[in-house]
mmCIF file of N, CA, C and O in Angstrom:
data_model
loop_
_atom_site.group_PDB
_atom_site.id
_atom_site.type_symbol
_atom_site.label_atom_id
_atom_site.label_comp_id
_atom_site.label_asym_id
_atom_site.label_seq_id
_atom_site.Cartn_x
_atom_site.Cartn_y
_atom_site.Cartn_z
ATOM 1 N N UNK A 1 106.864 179.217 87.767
ATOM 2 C CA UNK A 1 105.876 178.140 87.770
ATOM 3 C C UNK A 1 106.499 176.836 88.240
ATOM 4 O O UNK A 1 105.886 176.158 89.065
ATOM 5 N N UNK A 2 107.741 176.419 87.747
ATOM 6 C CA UNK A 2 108.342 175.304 88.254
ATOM 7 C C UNK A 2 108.755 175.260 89.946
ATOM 8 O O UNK A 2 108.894 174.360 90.775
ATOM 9 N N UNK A 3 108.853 176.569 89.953
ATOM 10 C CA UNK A 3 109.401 176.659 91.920
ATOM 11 C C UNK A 3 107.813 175.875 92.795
ATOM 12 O O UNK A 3 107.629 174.967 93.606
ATOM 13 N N UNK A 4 106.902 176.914 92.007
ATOM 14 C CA UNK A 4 105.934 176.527 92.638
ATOM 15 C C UNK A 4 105.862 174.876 92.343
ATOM 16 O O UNK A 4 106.193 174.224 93.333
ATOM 17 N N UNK A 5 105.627 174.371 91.600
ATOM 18 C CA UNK A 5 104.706 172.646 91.214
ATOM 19 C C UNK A 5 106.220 171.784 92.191
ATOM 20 O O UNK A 5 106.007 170.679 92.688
ATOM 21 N N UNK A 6 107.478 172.375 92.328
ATOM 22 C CA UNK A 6 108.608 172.198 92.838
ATOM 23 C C UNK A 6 108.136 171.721 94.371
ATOM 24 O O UNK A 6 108.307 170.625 94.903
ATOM 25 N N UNK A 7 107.382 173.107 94.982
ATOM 26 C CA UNK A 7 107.197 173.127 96.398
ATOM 27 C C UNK A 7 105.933 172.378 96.738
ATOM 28 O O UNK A 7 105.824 171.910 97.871
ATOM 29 N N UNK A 8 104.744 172.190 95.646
ATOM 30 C CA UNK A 8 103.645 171.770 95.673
ATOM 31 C C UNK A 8 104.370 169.924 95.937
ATOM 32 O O UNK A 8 104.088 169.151 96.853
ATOM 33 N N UNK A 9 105.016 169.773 95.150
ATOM 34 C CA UNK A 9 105.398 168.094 94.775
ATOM 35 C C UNK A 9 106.341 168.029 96.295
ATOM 36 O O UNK A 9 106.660 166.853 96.474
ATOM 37 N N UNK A 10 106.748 168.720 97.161
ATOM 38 C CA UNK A 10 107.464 168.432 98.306
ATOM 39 C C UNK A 10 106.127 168.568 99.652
ATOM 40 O O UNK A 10 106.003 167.952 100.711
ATOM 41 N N UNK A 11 105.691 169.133 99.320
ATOM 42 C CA UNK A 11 104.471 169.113 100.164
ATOM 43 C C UNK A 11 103.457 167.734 100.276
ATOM 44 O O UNK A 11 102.899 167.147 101.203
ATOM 45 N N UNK A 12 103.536 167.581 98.971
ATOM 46 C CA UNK A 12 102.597 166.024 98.428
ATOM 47 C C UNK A 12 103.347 165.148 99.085
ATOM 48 O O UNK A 12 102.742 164.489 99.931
ATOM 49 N N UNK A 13 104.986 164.845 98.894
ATOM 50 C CA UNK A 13 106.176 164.014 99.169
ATOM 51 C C UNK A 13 105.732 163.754 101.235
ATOM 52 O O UNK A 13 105.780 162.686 101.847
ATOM 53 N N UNK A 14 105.471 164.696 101.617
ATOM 54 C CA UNK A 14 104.983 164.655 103.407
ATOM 55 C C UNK A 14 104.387 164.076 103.590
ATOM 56 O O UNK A 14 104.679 163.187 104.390
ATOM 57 N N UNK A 15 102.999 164.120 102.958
ATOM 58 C CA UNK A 15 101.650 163.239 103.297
ATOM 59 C C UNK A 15 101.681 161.844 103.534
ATOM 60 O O UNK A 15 102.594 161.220 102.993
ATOM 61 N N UNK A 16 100.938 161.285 104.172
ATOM 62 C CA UNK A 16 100.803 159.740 104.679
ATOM 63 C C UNK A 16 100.500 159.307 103.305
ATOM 64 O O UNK A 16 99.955 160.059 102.496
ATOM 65 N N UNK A 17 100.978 157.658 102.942
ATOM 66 C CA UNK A 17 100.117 157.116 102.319
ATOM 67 C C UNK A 17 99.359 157.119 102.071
ATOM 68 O O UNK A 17 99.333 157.839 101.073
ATOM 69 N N UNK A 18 98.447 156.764 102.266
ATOM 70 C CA UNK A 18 96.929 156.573 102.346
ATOM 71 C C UNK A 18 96.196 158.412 101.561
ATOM 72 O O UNK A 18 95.585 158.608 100.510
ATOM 73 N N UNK A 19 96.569 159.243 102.480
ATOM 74 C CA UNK A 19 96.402 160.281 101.908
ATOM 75 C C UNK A 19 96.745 160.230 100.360
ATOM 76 O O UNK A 19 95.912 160.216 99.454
ATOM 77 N N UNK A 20 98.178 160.204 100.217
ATOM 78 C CA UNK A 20 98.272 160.568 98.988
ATOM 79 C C UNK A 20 97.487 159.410 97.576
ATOM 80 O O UNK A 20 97.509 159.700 96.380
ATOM 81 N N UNK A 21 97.023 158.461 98.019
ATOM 82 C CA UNK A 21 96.313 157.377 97.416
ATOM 83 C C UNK A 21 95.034 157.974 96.747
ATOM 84 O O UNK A 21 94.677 157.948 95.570
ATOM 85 N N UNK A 22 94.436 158.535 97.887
ATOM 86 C CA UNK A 22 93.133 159.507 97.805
ATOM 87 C C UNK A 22 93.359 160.601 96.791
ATOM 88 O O UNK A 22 92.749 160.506 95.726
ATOM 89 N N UNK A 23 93.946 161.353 96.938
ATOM 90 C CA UNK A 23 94.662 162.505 96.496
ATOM 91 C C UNK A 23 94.864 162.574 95.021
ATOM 92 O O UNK A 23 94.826 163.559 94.284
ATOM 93 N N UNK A 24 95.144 160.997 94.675
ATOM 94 C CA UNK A 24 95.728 160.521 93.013
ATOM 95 C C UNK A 24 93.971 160.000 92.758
ATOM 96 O O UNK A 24 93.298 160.400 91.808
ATOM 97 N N UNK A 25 93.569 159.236 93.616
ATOM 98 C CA UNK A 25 92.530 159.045 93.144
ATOM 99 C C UNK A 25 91.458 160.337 92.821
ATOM 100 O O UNK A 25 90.974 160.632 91.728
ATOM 101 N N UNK A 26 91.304 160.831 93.789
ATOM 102 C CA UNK A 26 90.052 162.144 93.046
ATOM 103 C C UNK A 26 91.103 163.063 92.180
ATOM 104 O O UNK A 26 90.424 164.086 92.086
ATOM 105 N N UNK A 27 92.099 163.298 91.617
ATOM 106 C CA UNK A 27 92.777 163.958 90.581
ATOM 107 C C UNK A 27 92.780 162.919 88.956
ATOM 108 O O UNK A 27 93.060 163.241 87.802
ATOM 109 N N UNK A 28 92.434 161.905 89.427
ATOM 110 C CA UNK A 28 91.979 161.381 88.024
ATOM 111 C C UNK A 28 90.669 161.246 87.752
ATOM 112 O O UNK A 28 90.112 161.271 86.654
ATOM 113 N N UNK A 29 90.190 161.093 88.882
ATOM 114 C CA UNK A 29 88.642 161.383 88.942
ATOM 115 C C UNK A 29 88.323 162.573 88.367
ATOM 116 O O UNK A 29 87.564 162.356 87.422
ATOM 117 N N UNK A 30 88.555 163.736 88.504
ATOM 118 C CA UNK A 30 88.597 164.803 87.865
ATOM 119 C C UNK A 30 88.900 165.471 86.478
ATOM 120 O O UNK A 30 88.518 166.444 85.829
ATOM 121 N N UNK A 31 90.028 164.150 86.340
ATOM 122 C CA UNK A 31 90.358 163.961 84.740
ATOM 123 C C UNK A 31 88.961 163.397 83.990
ATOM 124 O O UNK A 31 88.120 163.832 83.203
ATOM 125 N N UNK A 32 89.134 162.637 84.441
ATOM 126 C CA UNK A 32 87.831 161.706 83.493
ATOM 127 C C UNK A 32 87.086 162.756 83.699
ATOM 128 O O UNK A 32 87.526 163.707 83.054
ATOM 129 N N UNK A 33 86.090 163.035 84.350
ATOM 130 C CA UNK A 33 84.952 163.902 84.782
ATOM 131 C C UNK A 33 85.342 164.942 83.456
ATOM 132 O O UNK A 33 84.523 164.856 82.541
ATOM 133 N N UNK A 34 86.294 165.757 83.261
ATOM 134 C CA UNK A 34 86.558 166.392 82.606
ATOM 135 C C UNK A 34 86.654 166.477 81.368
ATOM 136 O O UNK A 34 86.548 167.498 80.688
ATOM 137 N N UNK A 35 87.011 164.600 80.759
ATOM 138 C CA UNK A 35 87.085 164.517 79.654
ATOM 139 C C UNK A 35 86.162 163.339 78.878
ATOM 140 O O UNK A 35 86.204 162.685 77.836
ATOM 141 N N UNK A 36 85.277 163.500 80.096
ATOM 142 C CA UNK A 36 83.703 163.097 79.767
ATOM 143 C C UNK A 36 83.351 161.179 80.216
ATOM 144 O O UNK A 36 82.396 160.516 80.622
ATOM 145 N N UNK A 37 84.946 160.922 79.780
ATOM 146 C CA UNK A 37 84.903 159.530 79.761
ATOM 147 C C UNK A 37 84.232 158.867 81.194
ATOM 148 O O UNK A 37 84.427 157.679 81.451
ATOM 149 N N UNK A 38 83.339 159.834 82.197
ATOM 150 C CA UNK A 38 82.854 159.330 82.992
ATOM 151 C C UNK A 38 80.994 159.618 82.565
ATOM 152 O O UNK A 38 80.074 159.387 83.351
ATOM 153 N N UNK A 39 80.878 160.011 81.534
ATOM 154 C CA UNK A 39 79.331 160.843 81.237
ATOM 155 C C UNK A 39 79.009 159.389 80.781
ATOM 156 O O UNK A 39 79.777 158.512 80.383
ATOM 157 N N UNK A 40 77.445 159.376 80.976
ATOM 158 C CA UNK A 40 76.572 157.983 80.485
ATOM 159 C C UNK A 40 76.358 158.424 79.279
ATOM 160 O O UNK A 40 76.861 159.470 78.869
ATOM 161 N N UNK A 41 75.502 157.590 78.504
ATOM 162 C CA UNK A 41 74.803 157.620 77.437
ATOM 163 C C UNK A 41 73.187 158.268 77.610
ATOM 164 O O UNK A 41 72.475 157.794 78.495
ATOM 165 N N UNK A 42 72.691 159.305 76.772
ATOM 166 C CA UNK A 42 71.674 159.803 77.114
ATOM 167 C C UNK A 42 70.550 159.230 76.624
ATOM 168 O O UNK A 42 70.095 159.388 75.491
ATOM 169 N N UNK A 43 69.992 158.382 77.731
ATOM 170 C CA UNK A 43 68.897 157.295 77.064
ATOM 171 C C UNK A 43 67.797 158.012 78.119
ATOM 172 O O UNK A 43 67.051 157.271 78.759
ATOM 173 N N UNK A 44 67.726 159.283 78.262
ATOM 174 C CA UNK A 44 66.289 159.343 79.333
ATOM 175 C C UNK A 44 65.254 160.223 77.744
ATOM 176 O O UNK A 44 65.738 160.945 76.872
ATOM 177 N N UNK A 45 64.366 159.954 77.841
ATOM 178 C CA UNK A 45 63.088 160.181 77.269
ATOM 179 C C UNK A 45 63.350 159.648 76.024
ATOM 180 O O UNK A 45 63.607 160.480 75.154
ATOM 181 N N UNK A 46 63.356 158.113 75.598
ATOM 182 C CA UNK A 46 63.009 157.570 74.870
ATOM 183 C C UNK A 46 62.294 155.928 75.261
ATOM 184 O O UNK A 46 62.574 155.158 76.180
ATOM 185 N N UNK A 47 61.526 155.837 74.413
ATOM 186 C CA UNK A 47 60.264 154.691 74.424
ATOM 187 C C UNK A 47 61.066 153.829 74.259
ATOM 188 O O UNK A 47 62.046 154.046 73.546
ATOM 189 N N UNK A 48 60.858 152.536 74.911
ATOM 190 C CA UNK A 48 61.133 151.169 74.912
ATOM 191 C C UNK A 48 60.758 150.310 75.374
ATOM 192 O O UNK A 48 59.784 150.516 76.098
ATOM 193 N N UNK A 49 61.326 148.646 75.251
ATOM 194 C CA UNK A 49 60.245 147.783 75.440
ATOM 195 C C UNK A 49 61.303 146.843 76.818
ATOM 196 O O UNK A 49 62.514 146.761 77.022
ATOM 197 N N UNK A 50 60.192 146.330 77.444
ATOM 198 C CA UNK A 50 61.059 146.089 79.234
ATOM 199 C C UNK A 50 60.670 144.337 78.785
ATOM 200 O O UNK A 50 59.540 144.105 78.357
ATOM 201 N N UNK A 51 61.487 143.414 78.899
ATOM 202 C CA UNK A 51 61.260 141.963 78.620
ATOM 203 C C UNK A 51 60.527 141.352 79.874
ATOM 204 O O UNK A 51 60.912 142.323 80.525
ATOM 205 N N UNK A 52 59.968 140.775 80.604
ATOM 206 C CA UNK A 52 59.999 140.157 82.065
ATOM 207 C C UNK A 52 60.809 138.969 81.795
ATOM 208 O O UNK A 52 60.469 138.417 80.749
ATOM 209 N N UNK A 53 61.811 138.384 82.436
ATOM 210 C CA UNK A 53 62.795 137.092 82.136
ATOM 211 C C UNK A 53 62.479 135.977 82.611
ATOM 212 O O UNK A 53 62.496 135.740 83.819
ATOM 213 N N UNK A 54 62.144 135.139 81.707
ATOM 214 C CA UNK A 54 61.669 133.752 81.430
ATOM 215 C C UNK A 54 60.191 133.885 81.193
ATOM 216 O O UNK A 54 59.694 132.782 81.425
ATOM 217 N N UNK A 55 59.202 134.813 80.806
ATOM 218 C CA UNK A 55 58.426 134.270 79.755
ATOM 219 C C UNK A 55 58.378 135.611 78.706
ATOM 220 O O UNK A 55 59.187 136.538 78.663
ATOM 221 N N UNK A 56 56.923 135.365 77.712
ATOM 222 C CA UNK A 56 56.962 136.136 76.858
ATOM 223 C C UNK A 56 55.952 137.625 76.648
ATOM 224 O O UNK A 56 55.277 138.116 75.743
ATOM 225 N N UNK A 57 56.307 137.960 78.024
ATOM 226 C CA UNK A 57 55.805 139.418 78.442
ATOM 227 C C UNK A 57 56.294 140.573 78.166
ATOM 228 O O UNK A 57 57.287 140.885 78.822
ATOM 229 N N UNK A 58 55.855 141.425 77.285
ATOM 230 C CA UNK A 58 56.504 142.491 77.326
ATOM 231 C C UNK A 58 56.140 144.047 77.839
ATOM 232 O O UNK A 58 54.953 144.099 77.516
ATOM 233 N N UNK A 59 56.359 144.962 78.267
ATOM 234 C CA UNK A 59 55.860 146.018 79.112
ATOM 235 C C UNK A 59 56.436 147.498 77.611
ATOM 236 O O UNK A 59 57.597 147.718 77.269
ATOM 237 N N UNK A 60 55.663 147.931 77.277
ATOM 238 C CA UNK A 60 56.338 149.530 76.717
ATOM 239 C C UNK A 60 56.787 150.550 77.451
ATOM 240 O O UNK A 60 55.726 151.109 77.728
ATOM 241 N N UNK A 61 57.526 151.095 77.891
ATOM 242 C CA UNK A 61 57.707 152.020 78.944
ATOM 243 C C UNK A 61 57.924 152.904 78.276
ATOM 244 O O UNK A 61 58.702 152.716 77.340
ATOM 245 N N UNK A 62 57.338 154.225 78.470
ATOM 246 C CA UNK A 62 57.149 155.717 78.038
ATOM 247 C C UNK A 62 58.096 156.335 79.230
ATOM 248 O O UNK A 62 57.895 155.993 80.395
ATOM 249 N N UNK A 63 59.176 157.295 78.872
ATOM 250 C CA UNK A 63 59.518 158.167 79.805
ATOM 251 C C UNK A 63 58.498 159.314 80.279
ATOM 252 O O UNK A 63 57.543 159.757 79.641
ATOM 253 N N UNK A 64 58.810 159.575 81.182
ATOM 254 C CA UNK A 64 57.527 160.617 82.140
ATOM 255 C C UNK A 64 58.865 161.830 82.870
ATOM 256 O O UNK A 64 59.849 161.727 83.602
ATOM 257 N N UNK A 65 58.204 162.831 82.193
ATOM 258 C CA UNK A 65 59.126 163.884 82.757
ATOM 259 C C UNK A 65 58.814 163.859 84.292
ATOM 260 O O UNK A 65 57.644 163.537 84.499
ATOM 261 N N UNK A 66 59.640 164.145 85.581
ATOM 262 C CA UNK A 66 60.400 164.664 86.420
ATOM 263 C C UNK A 66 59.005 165.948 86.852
ATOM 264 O O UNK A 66 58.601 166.969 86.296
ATOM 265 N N UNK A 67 58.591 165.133 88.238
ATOM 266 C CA UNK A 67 58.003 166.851 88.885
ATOM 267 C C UNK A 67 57.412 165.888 90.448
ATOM 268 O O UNK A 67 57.729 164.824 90.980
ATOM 269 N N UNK A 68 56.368 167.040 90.736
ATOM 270 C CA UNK A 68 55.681 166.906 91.527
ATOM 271 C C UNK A 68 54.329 166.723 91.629
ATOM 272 O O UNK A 68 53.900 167.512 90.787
ATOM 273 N N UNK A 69 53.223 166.087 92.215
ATOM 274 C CA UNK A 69 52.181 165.278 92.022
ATOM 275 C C UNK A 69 51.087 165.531 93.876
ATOM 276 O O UNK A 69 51.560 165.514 95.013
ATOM 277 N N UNK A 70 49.712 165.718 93.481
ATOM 278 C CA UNK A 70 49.196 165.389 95.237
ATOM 279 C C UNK A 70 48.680 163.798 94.979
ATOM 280 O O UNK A 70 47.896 163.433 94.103
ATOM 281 N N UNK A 71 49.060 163.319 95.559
ATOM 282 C CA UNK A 71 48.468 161.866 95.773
ATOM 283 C C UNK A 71 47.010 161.824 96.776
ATOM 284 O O UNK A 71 46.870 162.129 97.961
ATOM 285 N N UNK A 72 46.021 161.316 95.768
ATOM 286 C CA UNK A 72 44.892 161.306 96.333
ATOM 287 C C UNK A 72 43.887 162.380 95.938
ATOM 288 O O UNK A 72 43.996 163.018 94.891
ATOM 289 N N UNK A 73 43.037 162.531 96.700
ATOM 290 C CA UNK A 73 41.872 163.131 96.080
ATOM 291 C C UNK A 73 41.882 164.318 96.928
ATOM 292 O O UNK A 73 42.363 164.323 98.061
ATOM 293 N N UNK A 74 41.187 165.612 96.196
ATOM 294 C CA UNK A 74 40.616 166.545 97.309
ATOM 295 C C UNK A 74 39.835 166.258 98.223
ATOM 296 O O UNK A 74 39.183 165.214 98.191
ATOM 297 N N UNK A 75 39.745 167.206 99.301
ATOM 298 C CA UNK A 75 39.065 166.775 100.727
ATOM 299 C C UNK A 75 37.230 167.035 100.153
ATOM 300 O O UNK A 75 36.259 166.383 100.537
ATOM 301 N N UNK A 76 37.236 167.843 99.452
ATOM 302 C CA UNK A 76 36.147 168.435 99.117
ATOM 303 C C UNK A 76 35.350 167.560 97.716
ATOM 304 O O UNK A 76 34.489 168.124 97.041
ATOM 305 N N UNK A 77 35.782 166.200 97.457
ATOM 306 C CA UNK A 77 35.310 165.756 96.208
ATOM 307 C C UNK A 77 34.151 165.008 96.473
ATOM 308 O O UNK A 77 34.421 164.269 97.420
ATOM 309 N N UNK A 78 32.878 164.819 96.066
ATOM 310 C CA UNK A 78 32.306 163.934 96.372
ATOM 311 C C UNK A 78 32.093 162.376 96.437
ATOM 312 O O UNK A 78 32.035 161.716 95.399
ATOM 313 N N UNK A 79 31.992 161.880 97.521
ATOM 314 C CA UNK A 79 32.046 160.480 97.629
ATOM 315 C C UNK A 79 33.497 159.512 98.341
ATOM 316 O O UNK A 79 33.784 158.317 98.408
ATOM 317 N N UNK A 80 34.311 161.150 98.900
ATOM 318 C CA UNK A 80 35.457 160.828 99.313
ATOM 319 C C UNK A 80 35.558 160.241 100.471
ATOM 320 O O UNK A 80 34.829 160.761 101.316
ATOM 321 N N UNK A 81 36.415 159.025 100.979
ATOM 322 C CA UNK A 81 36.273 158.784 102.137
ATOM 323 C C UNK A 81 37.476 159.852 103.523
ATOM 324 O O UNK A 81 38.044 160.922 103.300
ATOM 325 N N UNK A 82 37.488 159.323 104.371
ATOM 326 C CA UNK A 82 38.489 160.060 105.263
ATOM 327 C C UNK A 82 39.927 159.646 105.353
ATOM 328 O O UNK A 82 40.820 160.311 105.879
ATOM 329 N N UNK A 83 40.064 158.355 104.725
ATOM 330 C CA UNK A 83 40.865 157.397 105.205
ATOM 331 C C UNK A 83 41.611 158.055 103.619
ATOM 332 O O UNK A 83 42.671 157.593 103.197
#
């Protein structure tokens, strides 16, 4: 195992700068990712209140699950226009 990480770390030792910059960067990237310290906080489907800033408006916002929707009316409804 050491020959190998041996030959791996002489291989790394070749690379341009810049490369190896990258290289350190997405390998800690991967750390974190891994050890979560990159995960958000799970705030999707809960109710809350939205301020508007500088007066005293407030909005409730309901989460709305995630899909797909036809916008507009059937062709066949009465009183529909074309447009």
């Amino acid at each position: 195992m050491t020959a190998i990480l041996k030959r791996k770390n002489a291989e790394f030792g070749k690379l341009p700068a810049h490369m190896k910059e990258r290289l350190n960067l997405l390998f800690i990237l991967l750390i974190l990712a891994q050890s979560n310290l990159l995960a958000q906080p799970d705030t999707s489907f809960k109710i809350y209140e939205q301020n508007v800033p500088g007066s005293s408006i407030k909005f409730k916002m309901m989460p709305v699950k995630g899909g797909s929707f036809t916008m507009g009316s059937p062709e066949n409804e009465p009183g529909r226009d074309a447009d």
